[in-house]
Short mmCIF file of C-alpha atoms in Angstrom, two decimals:
data_model
loop_
_atom_site.label_atom_id
_atom_site.label_comp_id
_atom_site.label_asym_id
_atom_site.label_seq_id
_atom_site.Cartn_x
_atom_site.Cartn_y
_atom_site.Cartn_z
CA MET A 1 112.58 98.74 76.88
CA ARG A 2 112.93 96.66 80.04
CA ALA A 3 109.76 95.42 81.69
CA VAL A 4 108.68 92.88 84.27
CA VAL A 5 106.36 90.40 82.54
CA TYR A 6 104.45 87.22 83.32
CA ASP A 7 102.43 84.79 81.22
CA ARG A 8 100.55 82.81 83.85
CA TYR A 9 99.08 83.41 87.28
CA GLY A 10 101.16 82.27 90.20
CA PRO A 11 103.72 83.24 92.84
CA PRO A 12 106.35 85.96 92.31
CA GLU A 13 108.62 83.39 90.67
CA VAL A 14 106.50 83.55 87.48
CA LEU A 15 107.74 87.12 86.94
CA ARG A 16 110.78 87.89 84.82
CA VAL A 17 112.54 90.98 83.48
CA ASP A 18 112.50 91.02 79.68
CA ASP A 19 113.27 93.34 76.77
CA VAL A 20 109.98 94.19 75.07
CA GLN A 21 108.82 96.66 72.45
CA THR A 22 108.09 100.15 73.75
CA PRO A 23 104.34 100.74 73.40
CA SER A 24 102.82 103.57 71.38
CA PRO A 25 99.93 105.70 72.62
CA SER A 26 96.62 105.50 70.78
CA THR A 27 93.97 108.20 70.58
CA GLY A 28 93.42 109.77 73.99
CA GLN A 29 96.49 108.06 75.46
CA VAL A 30 99.87 109.19 76.75
CA LEU A 31 103.21 107.37 76.76
CA VAL A 32 104.89 107.92 80.14
CA ARG A 33 108.57 107.41 80.85
CA VAL A 34 108.16 105.84 84.27
CA ALA A 35 110.16 107.12 87.21
CA THR A 36 108.42 105.18 89.99
CA THR A 37 105.48 102.86 90.47
CA SER A 38 104.05 102.04 93.88
CA VAL A 39 102.91 98.53 94.77
CA ASN A 40 99.28 97.91 95.64
CA LEU A 41 97.55 94.84 97.00
CA SER A 42 95.71 94.71 93.68
CA ASP A 43 99.06 93.95 92.00
CA TRP A 44 99.55 90.97 94.30
CA GLU A 45 96.03 89.71 93.63
CA THR A 46 96.39 90.07 89.85
CA LEU A 47 99.75 88.31 89.96
CA ARG A 48 98.21 85.31 91.70
CA GLY A 49 94.86 85.47 89.92
CA SER A 50 93.14 85.29 93.28
CA PRO A 51 90.50 86.27 94.35
CA LEU A 52 88.69 85.33 91.17
CA TYR A 53 87.75 88.92 90.34
CA ALA A 54 91.48 89.58 89.83
CA ARG A 55 91.14 87.57 86.58
CA LEU A 56 88.64 89.93 84.97
CA GLY A 57 89.55 90.17 81.30
CA GLY A 58 91.90 87.19 81.54
CA LEU A 59 90.32 84.11 83.08
CA ARG A 60 93.01 81.63 81.99
CA SER A 61 96.01 83.93 81.61
CA PRO A 62 96.79 87.56 82.50
CA ALA A 63 95.09 90.19 80.35
CA ARG A 64 98.09 92.49 80.89
CA ARG A 65 101.58 91.00 80.91
CA THR A 66 103.04 93.81 83.03
CA LEU A 67 101.61 94.78 86.40
CA GLY A 68 101.81 98.14 88.16
CA SER A 69 99.09 100.79 88.08
CA ASP A 70 100.15 103.71 90.31
CA ILE A 71 102.73 105.40 88.10
CA ALA A 72 104.65 108.66 88.17
CA GLY A 73 107.01 109.97 85.50
CA TRP A 74 107.43 112.20 82.46
CA VAL A 75 105.23 112.44 79.39
CA ASP A 76 107.22 111.07 76.47
CA THR A 77 104.72 111.29 73.62
CA VAL A 78 101.00 111.95 73.34
CA GLY A 79 98.37 110.33 71.17
CA GLN A 80 95.80 112.01 68.98
CA ASP A 81 93.26 114.25 70.74
CA VAL A 82 95.33 114.59 73.93
CA THR A 83 95.08 118.20 75.05
CA ARG A 84 96.07 118.33 78.73
CA PHE A 85 99.68 117.15 78.43
CA ARG A 86 102.74 117.61 76.30
CA PRO A 87 106.17 115.93 76.26
CA GLY A 88 108.21 116.66 79.36
CA ASP A 89 105.28 117.17 81.72
CA GLU A 90 105.60 115.48 85.10
CA VAL A 91 102.51 113.35 85.71
CA TYR A 92 101.12 110.67 87.99
CA GLY A 93 97.95 108.60 88.26
CA ASP A 94 96.24 105.24 88.71
CA ASN A 95 96.58 103.29 85.45
CA LEU A 96 94.55 100.34 86.71
CA ALA A 97 92.82 99.73 83.38
CA LEU A 98 96.05 99.30 81.37
CA LYS A 99 98.65 98.66 84.10
CA GLY A 100 102.22 98.37 82.74
CA GLY A 101 103.91 100.39 85.48
CA PHE A 102 106.70 97.91 86.25
CA ALA A 103 108.51 98.94 83.10
CA GLU A 104 110.56 101.80 81.72
CA TYR A 105 107.59 103.10 79.71
CA ALA A 106 103.83 102.73 80.14
CA VAL A 107 100.81 103.82 78.12
CA ALA A 108 97.99 105.42 80.11
CA ALA A 109 94.69 107.08 79.30
CA GLU A 110 94.88 110.86 79.47
CA SER A 111 91.96 110.81 81.92
CA ALA A 112 93.89 108.61 84.38
CA LEU A 113 96.71 111.13 84.81
CA THR A 114 97.22 114.56 86.30
CA HIS A 115 100.17 116.91 86.74
CA LYS A 116 102.50 115.99 89.59
CA PRO A 117 102.81 118.63 92.31
CA ALA A 118 106.31 120.10 92.25
CA GLU A 119 106.50 119.72 96.04
CA LEU A 120 106.25 115.92 95.84
CA THR A 121 108.93 113.55 94.59
CA PHE A 122 107.99 110.99 91.96
CA ALA A 123 108.14 108.28 94.64
CA GLU A 124 105.81 110.21 96.93
CA ALA A 125 103.34 110.99 94.14
CA SER A 126 103.15 107.35 93.05
CA THR A 127 101.95 106.28 96.51
CA ILE A 128 98.79 108.36 96.36
CA PRO A 129 96.39 107.52 93.48
CA GLN A 130 94.88 104.14 94.36
CA ALA A 131 95.54 104.07 98.11
CA GLY A 132 94.49 107.69 98.48
CA ALA A 133 91.18 107.22 96.68
CA ILE A 134 90.34 104.20 98.84
CA ALA A 135 91.28 105.98 102.05
CA ARG A 136 89.32 109.16 101.24
CA GLN A 137 86.15 107.35 100.24
CA GLY A 138 86.47 104.75 102.98
CA THR A 139 86.68 107.35 105.76
CA ASP A 140 83.84 109.51 104.47
CA GLY A 141 81.66 110.19 107.51
CA ALA A 142 84.47 110.27 110.07
CA ALA A 143 83.87 113.17 112.47
CA PRO A 144 84.37 114.27 116.08
CA GLY A 145 82.67 111.92 118.50
CA ARG A 146 82.56 109.04 116.03
CA ARG A 147 84.45 105.80 116.49
CA VAL A 148 86.26 104.60 113.38
CA LEU A 149 88.03 101.27 112.91
CA VAL A 150 90.37 100.46 110.04
CA ASN A 151 91.15 96.78 109.55
CA GLY A 152 94.44 96.28 107.72
CA ALA A 153 95.50 99.75 108.81
CA GLY A 154 99.26 99.29 108.61
CA GLY A 155 99.48 99.14 104.82
CA GLY A 156 99.19 101.74 102.08
CA SER A 157 95.48 102.58 102.12
CA GLY A 158 95.28 102.04 105.87
CA SER A 159 98.10 104.44 106.66
CA PHE A 160 96.30 107.21 104.78
CA ALA A 161 92.92 106.24 106.28
CA ILE A 162 94.18 106.51 109.87
CA GLN A 163 95.52 109.98 109.23
CA LEU A 164 92.41 111.18 107.39
CA ALA A 165 90.01 109.94 110.06
CA THR A 166 92.18 111.38 112.84
CA ARG A 167 92.36 114.71 111.03
CA LEU A 168 88.55 114.75 110.90
CA GLY A 169 88.43 114.39 114.68
CA ALA A 170 87.29 110.77 114.96
CA HIS A 171 88.48 108.27 117.58
CA VAL A 172 90.48 105.84 115.44
CA THR A 173 91.33 102.19 116.07
CA GLY A 174 93.85 100.48 113.80
CA VAL A 175 93.92 96.69 113.35
CA ASP A 176 96.85 94.77 111.88
CA ASN A 177 99.57 92.34 112.95
CA ALA A 178 101.77 92.92 115.99
CA SER A 179 104.73 94.23 113.97
CA LYS A 180 102.64 97.22 112.84
CA LEU A 181 101.20 98.40 116.16
CA GLU A 182 103.78 101.11 116.84
CA PHE A 183 103.59 102.29 113.26
CA MET A 184 99.82 102.72 113.50
CA ARG A 185 100.23 104.67 116.74
CA SER A 186 102.75 106.94 115.02
CA LEU A 187 100.10 107.74 112.39
CA GLY A 188 97.72 108.95 115.07
CA ALA A 189 95.63 105.88 115.92
CA ASP A 190 94.07 106.23 119.38
CA GLU A 191 93.95 102.47 119.85
CA VAL A 192 95.70 99.60 118.07
CA ILE A 193 94.79 95.92 117.95
CA ASP A 194 96.81 92.87 116.97
CA TYR A 195 94.21 90.81 115.15
CA ARG A 196 96.04 87.60 116.09
CA GLY A 197 95.54 88.24 119.79
CA GLU A 198 92.26 90.15 120.00
CA ASP A 199 88.91 89.99 118.23
CA PHE A 200 87.97 93.57 117.35
CA THR A 201 84.39 92.51 116.58
CA ARG A 202 83.85 91.82 120.29
CA SER A 203 84.77 95.31 121.46
CA THR A 204 82.71 96.60 124.39
CA GLN A 205 82.24 99.84 122.46
CA PRO A 206 80.94 99.38 118.92
CA TYR A 207 82.13 101.46 115.98
CA ASP A 208 80.30 104.02 113.89
CA LEU A 209 82.41 103.34 110.81
CA ILE A 210 84.48 100.31 109.82
CA LEU A 211 86.77 100.33 106.79
CA ASP A 212 87.80 96.73 106.19
CA LEU A 213 90.73 96.32 103.80
CA VAL A 214 91.10 92.56 104.42
CA ALA A 215 87.58 91.14 104.73
CA HIS A 216 87.74 87.60 106.07
CA ARG A 217 85.27 87.53 108.97
CA SER A 218 81.64 86.54 109.30
CA VAL A 219 79.17 89.26 108.34
CA PHE A 220 77.47 88.69 111.69
CA ALA A 221 80.73 89.45 113.48
CA TYR A 222 81.07 92.69 111.52
CA ARG A 223 77.44 93.58 112.27
CA ARG A 224 78.07 92.94 115.97
CA ALA A 225 80.97 95.41 115.89
CA LEU A 226 78.82 98.21 114.43
CA ALA A 227 76.88 100.72 116.49
CA LYS A 228 73.26 101.26 115.51
CA GLY A 229 73.28 103.58 112.52
CA GLY A 230 76.88 102.58 111.81
CA ARG A 231 78.38 101.76 108.45
CA TYR A 232 80.69 98.95 107.32
CA HIS A 233 82.67 99.11 104.07
CA CYS A 234 84.95 96.36 102.79
CA VAL A 235 87.52 96.70 100.04
CA GLY A 236 88.87 93.44 98.73
CA GLY A 237 88.72 89.99 100.25
CA SER A 238 87.65 86.63 98.86
CA VAL A 239 84.78 86.44 96.40
CA SER A 240 82.74 84.47 98.92
CA ALA A 241 83.34 87.09 101.61
CA LEU A 242 82.29 89.91 99.30
CA LEU A 243 79.17 88.04 98.22
CA ARG A 244 78.21 87.44 101.84
CA VAL A 245 78.56 91.14 102.58
CA LEU A 246 76.49 92.08 99.53
CA THR A 247 73.70 89.63 100.36
CA VAL A 248 73.47 88.41 103.94
CA GLY A 249 75.32 91.44 105.31
CA TRP A 250 73.08 93.91 103.50
CA ILE A 251 69.94 92.20 104.81
CA ALA A 252 71.27 91.78 108.36
CA GLY A 253 72.35 95.38 108.42
CA ARG A 254 69.04 96.74 107.17
CA LEU A 255 67.09 94.70 109.69
CA THR A 256 69.14 96.05 112.60
CA GLY A 257 69.57 99.67 111.56
CA ARG A 258 73.08 99.36 110.17
CA ARG A 259 74.60 99.64 106.70
CA MET A 260 76.94 97.00 105.32
CA GLY A 261 78.39 96.89 101.84
CA VAL A 262 81.36 96.75 99.48
CA LEU A 263 83.03 100.09 98.80
CA ALA A 264 82.79 100.80 95.07
CA VAL A 265 85.93 102.93 94.79
CA ARG A 266 85.70 105.78 92.31
CA ALA A 267 89.00 106.22 90.49
CA GLY A 268 90.59 109.17 88.73
CA PRO A 269 92.44 112.38 89.59
CA SER A 270 89.43 114.12 91.13
CA HIS A 271 89.34 111.38 93.78
CA PHE A 272 93.02 111.42 94.75
CA GLU A 273 94.17 114.99 94.10
CA PRO A 274 92.56 116.31 97.32
CA LEU A 275 94.74 113.92 99.33
CA ALA A 276 97.81 115.01 97.38
CA GLU A 277 97.02 118.60 98.32
CA LEU A 278 96.92 117.62 102.00
CA CYS A 279 100.29 115.90 101.57
CA VAL A 280 101.76 118.99 99.93
CA ARG A 281 100.59 121.10 102.86
CA GLY A 282 102.10 118.65 105.33
CA GLU A 283 98.74 117.75 106.86
CA ILE A 284 99.02 114.09 105.79
CA GLY A 285 102.28 112.17 105.80
CA ILE A 286 103.50 109.81 103.07
CA HIS A 287 105.22 106.76 104.49
CA ILE A 288 107.44 104.80 102.11
CA ASP A 289 108.69 101.66 103.80
CA ARG A 290 111.06 100.40 101.10
CA THR A 291 112.14 101.18 97.55
CA PHE A 292 113.02 98.37 95.15
CA GLY A 293 114.56 98.38 91.69
CA LEU A 294 112.99 96.95 88.54
CA ASP A 295 115.05 93.78 88.91
CA ASP A 296 113.57 93.25 92.38
CA VAL A 297 109.86 93.52 91.60
CA ARG A 298 109.38 89.92 92.74
CA ASP A 299 110.60 90.85 96.21
CA ALA A 300 108.55 94.06 96.25
CA LEU A 301 105.31 92.23 95.46
CA ALA A 302 105.99 89.50 98.00
CA TYR A 303 106.79 92.08 100.68
CA VAL A 304 103.42 93.77 100.17
CA GLY A 305 101.38 90.64 99.48
CA GLU A 306 102.63 88.84 102.57
CA GLY A 307 101.65 91.77 104.77
CA HIS A 308 105.05 93.13 105.79
CA ALA A 309 104.82 96.68 104.41
CA LEU A 310 104.50 99.62 106.79
CA GLY A 311 102.73 102.11 104.55
CA LYS A 312 103.75 102.03 100.89
CA VAL A 313 106.38 100.23 98.83
CA VAL A 314 107.79 101.81 95.67
CA VAL A 315 109.61 100.45 92.61
CA SER A 316 112.08 102.90 91.05
CA MET A 317 113.21 102.66 87.43
CA THR A 318 116.41 104.65 88.05
#
């Protein structure tokens, strides 16, 4: 089969398309013929090996030679003890543990997958698992009368988060670069901020909930932006930034009646299927910016990693 592989951490240029052996599912696993795989920021981080936590399982070289976790496709074969799927089933899920989505076939744990809704295309389904789980858990607590800010709101998780928080009745502010302001407004954001021209942590009205998808600021700046009783969650960022949030931020928050921490995202179908149901009903929109082919995975990863994507980017195997 054809797959995009890499042997060392680095820029997109370390990736190459190669002919490799089609994997076989082990006990409790499923072999999926991949239709589409969406690109996540985690793919970009694991490609580069930075932040350091992206090297878990492979400190010197990648633990998995093929990236891509959010897959959608058809069950090809099933391993021993698999009971929920059979060949031909249309499935999707977040295969973060095994990756392998930028290939014609990928092995995934049965528990990572669920049946694809017939109302969604493979491309649409592949956008949901990782980004949807982050958005749902990151906006928990959004409600009428509450002020919610999403930093990095123009990308995949952010585009879902804006819509979820708006749907729950919150006043939503989206932060990203200037090229994404109109896009964030189209998703329902009440206010939008270009982070290059305005410091959202110095707002005259603090926020009840901050979902930070690109943590790079001082924990004291984040604390300043929170209303008393407010909550700050970060997802991703440098190791030093995460450690500051977990230590200094936690203490500073507790001392001032605020909560600051790293969002420990719970993965699996039960955490993203509710968002898929909202998408099926038309209550949440799926925004696919661009679709790339397998030969163009380098460009797809760079497009997302460099912050250009409006919503999600998808790689199609057909």
